[in-house]
């Protein structure tokens, strides 16, 4: 499997797991959106607040894949998304 495909699979897995964690909140007054754009190398997890409770838009994670490297554009997770990517076998040298 080529490196780009491996990275796409790892990113999708990590973001899906994080989104499932967010959706498990007992006080869920927001919608969780997972955005995957393999063509442009853009991946994100966003929370969007309910119009009736409080409207907000919040990006928890935004990752770009550019020139064979994974760029962490935004990471609002507690443990850091880098650790989850390392656990998926992504070399530290390919994470910026």
PDB file of C-alpha atoms in Angstrom:
ATOM      1  CA  UNK A   1       0.000   0.000   0.000  1.00  0.00           C
ATOM      2  CA  UNK A   2       1.399   3.404  -0.863  1.00  0.00           C
ATOM      3  CA  UNK A   3       2.154   5.932   1.855  1.00  0.00           C
ATOM      4  CA  UNK A   4      -0.610   8.391   0.928  1.00  0.00           C
ATOM      5  CA  UNK A   5      -3.291   5.696   1.059  1.00  0.00           C
ATOM      6  CA  UNK A   6      -1.944   4.459   4.416  1.00  0.00           C
ATOM      7  CA  UNK A   7      -2.108   8.007   5.810  1.00  0.00           C
ATOM      8  CA  UNK A   8      -5.664   8.529   4.541  1.00  0.00           C
ATOM      9  CA  UNK A   9      -6.817   5.306   6.206  1.00  0.00           C
ATOM     10  CA  UNK A  10      -5.090   6.186   9.500  1.00  0.00           C
ATOM     11  CA  UNK A  11      -6.492   9.736   9.551  1.00  0.00           C
ATOM     12  CA  UNK A  12     -10.018   8.525   8.776  1.00  0.00           C
ATOM     13  CA  UNK A  13      -9.816   5.935  11.574  1.00  0.00           C
ATOM     14  CA  UNK A  14      -8.516   8.398  14.170  1.00  0.00           C
ATOM     15  CA  UNK A  15     -11.033  11.123  13.271  1.00  0.00           C
ATOM     16  CA  UNK A  16     -13.936   8.664  13.233  1.00  0.00           C
ATOM     17  CA  UNK A  17     -12.997   7.391  16.695  1.00  0.00           C
ATOM     18  CA  UNK A  18     -12.736  10.953  18.015  1.00  0.00           C
ATOM     19  CA  UNK A  19     -16.107  11.902  16.498  1.00  0.00           C
ATOM     20  CA  UNK A  20     -17.706   8.826  18.113  1.00  0.00           C
ATOM     21  CA  UNK A  21     -16.239   9.951  21.443  1.00  0.00           C
ATOM     22  CA  UNK A  22     -17.759  13.425  21.014  1.00  0.00           C
ATOM     23  CA  UNK A  23     -21.122  11.946  20.067  1.00  0.00           C
ATOM     24  CA  UNK A  24     -21.188   9.843  23.239  1.00  0.00           C
ATOM     25  CA  UNK A  25     -21.586  12.948  25.408  1.00  0.00           C
ATOM     26  CA  UNK A  26     -24.702  12.719  27.614  1.00  0.00           C
ATOM     27  CA  UNK A  27     -25.330  16.444  27.078  1.00  0.00           C
ATOM     28  CA  UNK A  28     -25.234  16.464  23.300  1.00  0.00           C
ATOM     29  CA  UNK A  29     -26.486  19.882  22.198  1.00  0.00           C
ATOM     30  CA  UNK A  30     -24.405  19.881  19.024  1.00  0.00           C
ATOM     31  CA  UNK A  31     -23.961  17.944  15.819  1.00  0.00           C
ATOM     32  CA  UNK A  32     -20.612  16.329  15.053  1.00  0.00           C
ATOM     33  CA  UNK A  33     -19.415  16.537  11.463  1.00  0.00           C
ATOM     34  CA  UNK A  34     -16.492  14.581  10.039  1.00  0.00           C
ATOM     35  CA  UNK A  35     -15.041  15.988   6.843  1.00  0.00           C
ATOM     36  CA  UNK A  36     -12.884  13.823   4.559  1.00  0.00           C
ATOM     37  CA  UNK A  37     -11.484  15.280   1.324  1.00  0.00           C
ATOM     38  CA  UNK A  38      -8.930  12.862  -0.105  1.00  0.00           C
ATOM     39  CA  UNK A  39      -8.626  14.808  -3.368  1.00  0.00           C
ATOM     40  CA  UNK A  40      -7.394  17.963  -1.607  1.00  0.00           C
ATOM     41  CA  UNK A  41      -5.844  16.284   1.452  1.00  0.00           C
ATOM     42  CA  UNK A  42      -8.115  17.963   3.996  1.00  0.00           C
ATOM     43  CA  UNK A  43      -9.667  16.269   7.041  1.00  0.00           C
ATOM     44  CA  UNK A  44     -11.567  17.744   9.991  1.00  0.00           C
ATOM     45  CA  UNK A  45     -13.908  17.123  12.898  1.00  0.00           C
ATOM     46  CA  UNK A  46     -16.296  19.949  13.721  1.00  0.00           C
ATOM     47  CA  UNK A  47     -19.007  20.567  16.279  1.00  0.00           C
ATOM     48  CA  UNK A  48     -21.972  22.661  15.240  1.00  0.00           C
ATOM     49  CA  UNK A  49     -24.336  23.912  17.923  1.00  0.00           C
ATOM     50  CA  UNK A  50     -28.080  23.505  17.828  1.00  0.00           C
ATOM     51  CA  UNK A  51     -29.958  26.594  16.610  1.00  0.00           C
ATOM     52  CA  UNK A  52     -32.468  26.297  19.451  1.00  0.00           C
ATOM     53  CA  UNK A  53     -29.898  26.010  22.258  1.00  0.00           C
ATOM     54  CA  UNK A  54     -26.803  27.940  21.185  1.00  0.00           C
ATOM     55  CA  UNK A  55     -25.438  28.329  17.684  1.00  0.00           C
ATOM     56  CA  UNK A  56     -21.686  27.829  17.398  1.00  0.00           C
ATOM     57  CA  UNK A  57     -19.170  26.292  15.019  1.00  0.00           C
ATOM     58  CA  UNK A  58     -16.046  24.756  16.483  1.00  0.00           C
ATOM     59  CA  UNK A  59     -13.205  22.913  14.775  1.00  0.00           C
ATOM     60  CA  UNK A  60     -11.730  20.264  17.066  1.00  0.00           C
ATOM     61  CA  UNK A  61      -9.292  18.809  14.546  1.00  0.00           C
ATOM     62  CA  UNK A  62      -8.070  19.927  11.130  1.00  0.00           C
ATOM     63  CA  UNK A  63      -5.419  17.914   9.303  1.00  0.00           C
ATOM     64  CA  UNK A  64      -3.842  18.541   5.895  1.00  0.00           C
ATOM     65  CA  UNK A  65      -1.791  16.087   3.885  1.00  0.00           C
ATOM     66  CA  UNK A  66       0.733  17.963   1.757  1.00  0.00           C
ATOM     67  CA  UNK A  67       3.922  16.793   0.043  1.00  0.00           C
ATOM     68  CA  UNK A  68       3.882  13.425   1.808  1.00  0.00           C
ATOM     69  CA  UNK A  69       3.556  14.919   5.294  1.00  0.00           C
ATOM     70  CA  UNK A  70       0.649  15.174   7.725  1.00  0.00           C
ATOM     71  CA  UNK A  71       0.168  18.752   8.899  1.00  0.00           C
ATOM     72  CA  UNK A  72      -1.765  19.270  12.128  1.00  0.00           C
ATOM     73  CA  UNK A  73      -3.528  22.564  11.401  1.00  0.00           C
ATOM     74  CA  UNK A  74      -5.781  22.522  14.488  1.00  0.00           C
ATOM     75  CA  UNK A  75      -5.802  20.167  17.456  1.00  0.00           C
ATOM     76  CA  UNK A  76      -8.113  20.904  20.347  1.00  0.00           C
ATOM     77  CA  UNK A  77      -8.039  17.360  21.726  1.00  0.00           C
ATOM     78  CA  UNK A  78      -6.955  16.682  25.271  1.00  0.00           C
ATOM     79  CA  UNK A  79      -4.331  14.021  24.502  1.00  0.00           C
ATOM     80  CA  UNK A  80      -3.179  15.341  21.130  1.00  0.00           C
ATOM     81  CA  UNK A  81      -4.048  13.861  17.766  1.00  0.00           C
ATOM     82  CA  UNK A  82      -0.348  13.215  17.056  1.00  0.00           C
ATOM     83  CA  UNK A  83      -0.301  10.424  19.644  1.00  0.00           C
ATOM     84  CA  UNK A  84      -3.245   8.698  17.961  1.00  0.00           C
ATOM     85  CA  UNK A  85      -1.541   8.955  14.555  1.00  0.00           C
ATOM     86  CA  UNK A  86       1.700   7.539  15.963  1.00  0.00           C
ATOM     87  CA  UNK A  87      -0.297   4.588  17.344  1.00  0.00           C
ATOM     88  CA  UNK A  88      -1.525   3.987  13.774  1.00  0.00           C
ATOM     89  CA  UNK A  89       2.066   3.582  12.592  1.00  0.00           C
ATOM     90  CA  UNK A  90       2.624   7.023  11.109  1.00  0.00           C
ATOM     91  CA  UNK A  91       6.307   7.970  11.515  1.00  0.00           C
ATOM     92  CA  UNK A  92       6.925  11.017  13.708  1.00  0.00           C
ATOM     93  CA  UNK A  93       9.126  12.444  10.952  1.00  0.00           C
ATOM     94  CA  UNK A  94       6.051  12.694   8.675  1.00  0.00           C
ATOM     95  CA  UNK A  95       3.924  14.671  11.146  1.00  0.00           C
ATOM     96  CA  UNK A  96       4.313  18.445  11.234  1.00  0.00           C
TER      97      UNK A  96
END
